[in-house]
Tab-separated table of C-alpha atoms in Angstrom:
chain	number	residue	atom	x	y	z
A	8	MET	CA	1.495	-11.045	17.165
A	9	GLU	CA	2.584	-14.640	17.678
A	10	LEU	CA	0.825	-17.153	15.464
A	11	ASP	CA	-1.280	-19.891	16.986
A	12	LYS	CA	-0.344	-22.109	14.108
A	13	PRO	CA	2.685	-21.365	11.954
A	14	TYR	CA	2.289	-21.463	8.203
A	15	TYR	CA	4.629	-21.160	5.262
A	16	ALA	CA	5.393	-18.677	2.516
A	17	VAL	CA	7.039	-19.305	-0.851
A	18	ILE	CA	8.680	-16.104	-2.097
A	19	PHE	CA	9.185	-16.324	-5.867
A	20	SER	CA	11.263	-13.391	-7.185
A	21	SER	CA	11.832	-13.267	-10.927
A	22	LEU	CA	12.979	-11.360	-13.978
A	23	ARG	CA	11.149	-12.033	-17.250
A	24	THR	CA	12.563	-12.506	-20.707
A	25	GLU	CA	11.239	-10.263	-23.526
A	26	GLY	CA	7.756	-10.887	-24.984
A	27	ASP	CA	4.791	-12.841	-23.657
A	28	ASP	CA	5.174	-16.205	-25.441
A	29	GLY	CA	2.316	-17.804	-23.507
A	30	TYR	CA	3.452	-16.468	-20.144
A	31	GLY	CA	0.270	-14.551	-19.248
A	32	GLN	CA	-1.989	-17.530	-19.855
A	33	MET	CA	0.289	-19.884	-17.951
A	34	ALA	CA	0.521	-17.494	-14.984
A	35	GLN	CA	-3.257	-17.291	-14.746
A	36	GLU	CA	-3.667	-21.071	-15.093
A	37	MET	CA	-1.040	-21.760	-12.438
A	38	GLU	CA	-2.681	-19.353	-10.015
A	39	GLU	CA	-6.044	-21.070	-10.506
A	40	LEU	CA	-4.437	-24.497	-10.176
A	41	ALA	CA	-2.545	-23.496	-7.010
A	42	GLN	CA	-5.819	-22.391	-5.434
A	43	GLN	CA	-7.180	-25.916	-5.846
A	44	GLN	CA	-4.254	-27.581	-4.052
A	45	PRO	CA	-4.638	-28.979	-0.532
A	46	GLY	CA	-3.104	-26.658	2.030
A	47	PHE	CA	-3.190	-23.553	-0.184
A	48	LEU	CA	-3.894	-20.423	1.874
A	49	GLY	CA	-3.474	-17.510	-0.528
A	50	VAL	CA	-1.245	-15.688	-3.012
A	51	GLU	CA	-0.029	-12.114	-3.531
A	52	SER	CA	1.660	-10.901	-6.694
A	53	ALA	CA	3.231	-7.719	-8.056
A	54	ARG	CA	5.551	-6.892	-10.927
A	55	ASP	CA	7.262	-3.728	-12.139
A	56	GLY	CA	10.409	-5.052	-13.748
A	57	LEU	CA	11.159	-7.358	-10.827
A	58	GLY	CA	8.274	-9.712	-10.129
A	59	ILE	CA	7.437	-10.949	-6.653
A	60	THR	CA	4.832	-13.640	-6.053
A	61	VAL	CA	4.302	-14.903	-2.526
A	62	SER	CA	2.100	-17.946	-2.002
A	63	TYR	CA	1.032	-19.121	1.454
A	64	TRP	CA	0.644	-22.734	2.537
A	65	GLU	CA	-0.371	-24.734	5.590
A	66	SER	CA	2.693	-26.988	5.588
A	67	LEU	CA	5.985	-27.839	3.894
A	68	GLU	CA	4.280	-30.994	2.618
A	69	ALA	CA	1.648	-28.912	0.799
A	70	ILE	CA	4.465	-26.905	-0.841
A	71	ALA	CA	6.300	-30.080	-1.885
A	72	ASN	CA	3.104	-31.495	-3.397
A	73	TRP	CA	2.496	-28.311	-5.357
A	74	LYS	CA	6.088	-28.305	-6.631
A	75	ALA	CA	5.617	-31.917	-7.799
A	76	ASN	CA	2.232	-31.314	-9.510
A	77	MET	CA	2.564	-32.474	-13.143
A	78	ASP	CA	1.063	-29.372	-14.800
A	79	HIS	CA	3.115	-27.167	-12.529
A	80	ARG	CA	6.259	-29.121	-13.430
A	81	GLN	CA	5.582	-28.461	-17.102
A	82	ALA	CA	5.227	-24.737	-16.315
A	83	GLN	CA	8.499	-24.857	-14.362
A	84	ARG	CA	10.288	-26.389	-17.359
A	85	ASN	CA	8.907	-23.723	-19.714
A	86	GLY	CA	9.798	-21.072	-17.148
A	87	ILE	CA	13.442	-22.070	-17.389
A	88	LYS	CA	13.322	-22.533	-21.153
A	89	LYS	CA	11.332	-19.433	-22.129
A	90	TRP	CA	9.900	-17.038	-19.571
A	91	TYR	CA	12.506	-16.184	-16.965
A	92	SER	CA	16.055	-14.895	-17.215
A	93	TRP	CA	16.414	-15.240	-13.446
A	94	TYR	CA	14.413	-16.414	-10.490
A	95	LYS	CA	14.918	-17.206	-6.864
A	96	VAL	CA	12.636	-19.274	-4.656
A	97	ARG	CA	12.697	-18.982	-0.885
A	98	ILE	CA	10.675	-21.282	1.330
A	99	CYS	CA	9.921	-19.606	4.634
A	100	ARG	CA	8.165	-20.291	7.885
A	101	VAL	CA	5.941	-17.359	8.916
A	102	GLU	CA	6.831	-16.675	12.542
A	103	ARG	CA	4.778	-13.546	13.285
A	104	GLU	CA	2.414	-11.203	11.502
A	105	TYR	CA	0.434	-8.052	12.013
A	106	GLU	CA	-1.979	-6.072	9.900
A	107	PHE	CA	-3.216	-2.516	9.511
A	108	ASN	CA	-6.623	-1.697	8.062
A	109	LYS	CA	-7.811	1.886	7.636
B	19	MET	CA	19.015	-26.399	-1.014
B	20	GLU	CA	19.243	-26.348	2.774
B	21	LEU	CA	20.750	-23.192	4.215
B	22	ASP	CA	23.956	-23.332	6.213
B	23	LYS	CA	22.735	-20.407	8.207
B	24	PRO	CA	19.060	-19.494	8.303
B	25	TYR	CA	18.107	-15.888	7.767
B	26	TYR	CA	14.882	-13.926	7.948
B	27	ALA	CA	12.497	-12.204	5.556
B	28	VAL	CA	10.020	-9.421	6.277
B	29	ILE	CA	7.183	-9.528	3.744
B	30	PHE	CA	5.461	-6.134	3.635
B	31	SER	CA	2.289	-6.236	1.493
B	32	SER	CA	0.411	-2.960	1.093
B	33	LEU	CA	-2.253	-0.944	-0.663
B	34	ARG	CA	-1.578	2.766	-1.126
B	35	THR	CA	-3.937	5.673	-0.638
B	36	GLU	CA	-4.431	8.121	-3.556
B	37	GLY	CA	-1.671	10.614	-4.417
B	38	ASP	CA	1.993	10.751	-3.489
B	39	ASP	CA	1.991	13.113	-0.468
B	40	GLY	CA	5.698	12.547	0.233
B	41	TYR	CA	5.484	8.781	-0.147
B	42	GLY	CA	8.068	8.412	-2.935
B	43	GLN	CA	10.730	10.359	-1.076
B	44	MET	CA	10.070	8.507	2.168
B	45	ALA	CA	10.231	5.113	0.433
B	46	GLN	CA	13.611	5.950	-1.068
B	47	GLU	CA	14.952	7.306	2.224
B	48	MET	CA	13.768	4.255	4.155
B	49	GLU	CA	15.391	1.905	1.662
B	50	GLU	CA	18.697	3.767	1.990
B	51	LEU	CA	18.388	3.822	5.781
B	52	ALA	CA	17.556	0.101	5.946
B	53	GLN	CA	20.689	-0.685	3.966
B	54	GLN	CA	22.784	0.962	6.682
B	55	GLN	CA	21.307	-1.140	9.489
B	56	PRO	CA	23.314	-3.947	11.120
B	57	GLY	CA	22.198	-7.336	9.853
B	58	PHE	CA	20.569	-6.011	6.664
B	59	LEU	CA	21.027	-8.481	3.788
B	60	GLY	CA	18.948	-7.083	0.920
B	61	VAL	CA	15.558	-5.878	-0.300
B	62	GLU	CA	13.244	-6.627	-3.239
B	63	SER	CA	10.256	-4.481	-4.179
B	64	ALA	CA	7.449	-4.463	-6.746
B	65	ARG	CA	4.127	-2.687	-7.047
B	66	ASP	CA	1.252	-2.832	-9.505
B	67	GLY	CA	-1.729	-1.958	-7.381
B	68	LEU	CA	-0.671	-4.302	-4.609
B	69	GLY	CA	2.825	-3.515	-3.359
B	70	ILE	CA	5.166	-6.199	-2.060
B	71	THR	CA	8.475	-5.337	-0.417
B	72	VAL	CA	10.571	-8.141	1.019
B	73	SER	CA	13.603	-7.250	3.121
B	74	TYR	CA	16.123	-9.843	4.274
B	75	TRP	CA	17.904	-9.858	7.614
B	76	GLU	CA	20.490	-11.895	9.518
B	77	SER	CA	18.421	-12.232	12.694
B	78	LEU	CA	15.146	-11.421	14.427
B	79	GLU	CA	17.118	-8.979	16.571
B	80	ALA	CA	18.192	-7.038	13.466
B	81	ILE	CA	14.520	-6.831	12.401
B	82	ALA	CA	13.447	-5.640	15.866
B	83	ASN	CA	16.166	-2.945	15.820
B	84	TRP	CA	15.067	-1.735	12.405
B	85	LYS	CA	11.429	-1.621	13.509
B	86	ALA	CA	12.473	0.488	16.535
B	87	ASN	CA	14.697	2.894	14.558
B	88	MET	CA	13.450	6.447	15.265
B	89	ASP	CA	13.292	7.675	11.648
B	90	HIS	CA	11.635	4.443	10.642
B	91	ARG	CA	9.084	4.825	13.445
B	92	GLN	CA	8.180	8.265	12.115
B	93	ALA	CA	7.699	6.730	8.645
B	94	GLN	CA	5.523	4.006	10.165
B	95	ARG	CA	3.314	6.633	11.845
B	96	ASN	CA	2.933	8.550	8.573
B	97	GLY	CA	2.282	5.285	6.779
B	98	ILE	CA	-0.746	4.679	8.955
B	99	LYS	CA	-1.847	8.320	8.849
B	100	LYS	CA	-1.334	9.046	5.144
B	101	TRP	CA	0.155	6.514	2.752
B	102	TYR	CA	-1.475	3.140	3.247
B	103	SER	CA	-5.101	2.020	3.277
B	104	TRP	CA	-3.982	-1.494	4.222
B	105	TYR	CA	-0.794	-3.352	4.979
B	106	LYS	CA	0.273	-6.673	6.368
B	107	VAL	CA	3.685	-7.541	7.761
B	108	ARG	CA	4.901	-11.119	7.997
B	109	ILE	CA	8.157	-12.027	9.696
B	110	CYS	CA	9.517	-15.271	8.305
B	111	ARG	CA	12.440	-17.599	8.747
B	112	VAL	CA	13.913	-18.609	5.383
B	113	GLU	CA	14.232	-22.392	5.520
B	114	ARG	CA	15.417	-23.248	2.009
B	115	GLU	CA	16.194	-21.472	-1.238
B	116	TYR	CA	17.197	-22.137	-4.797
B	117	GLU	CA	18.011	-19.952	-7.764
B	118	PHE	CA	17.932	-20.105	-11.544
B	119	ASN	CA	20.196	-17.981	-13.695
B	120	LYS	CA	20.045	-18.120	-17.506
């Protein structure tokens, strides 16, 4: 199905360091904060060893604003310092989608 | 970082039905089969309740060929019949990416 209006996905793939060290609380706070941002459409998350979080946004501008958010920037710094041994961020334009519902 | 050459991501988000019913074997076979397809670049997968599998491809044509692959089509039919209560597929163009490595 072609989209009437394209939107954007941020694919955040990551490997965690050992221990929690405030990670769980931060992750919950960042998800709540993301949901309050203009242009936020939704988020999906899973982890078993590798973690994948995909957030969906109306525009590249909305993504840039979220990346620049001060509380989020602090979380990004701690992510590099403490919580992640590796991550990769991919910013994508959603071209098509389809869904199955039983 | 801007990409020299854009590539594509297929985000497959899913909820499983109860029980295995051949799912584990199929999932492994499909991952091995995908890796043999022309234009396949990689795959990342995680599940805890919600499952997210993201596969990466050189072109939309490579994705269309993989979708049309006969063994994969059989797996898709069984997916609808047996393994998934819900799924959503998003086909995306990767616009930018960056990586952190400790």
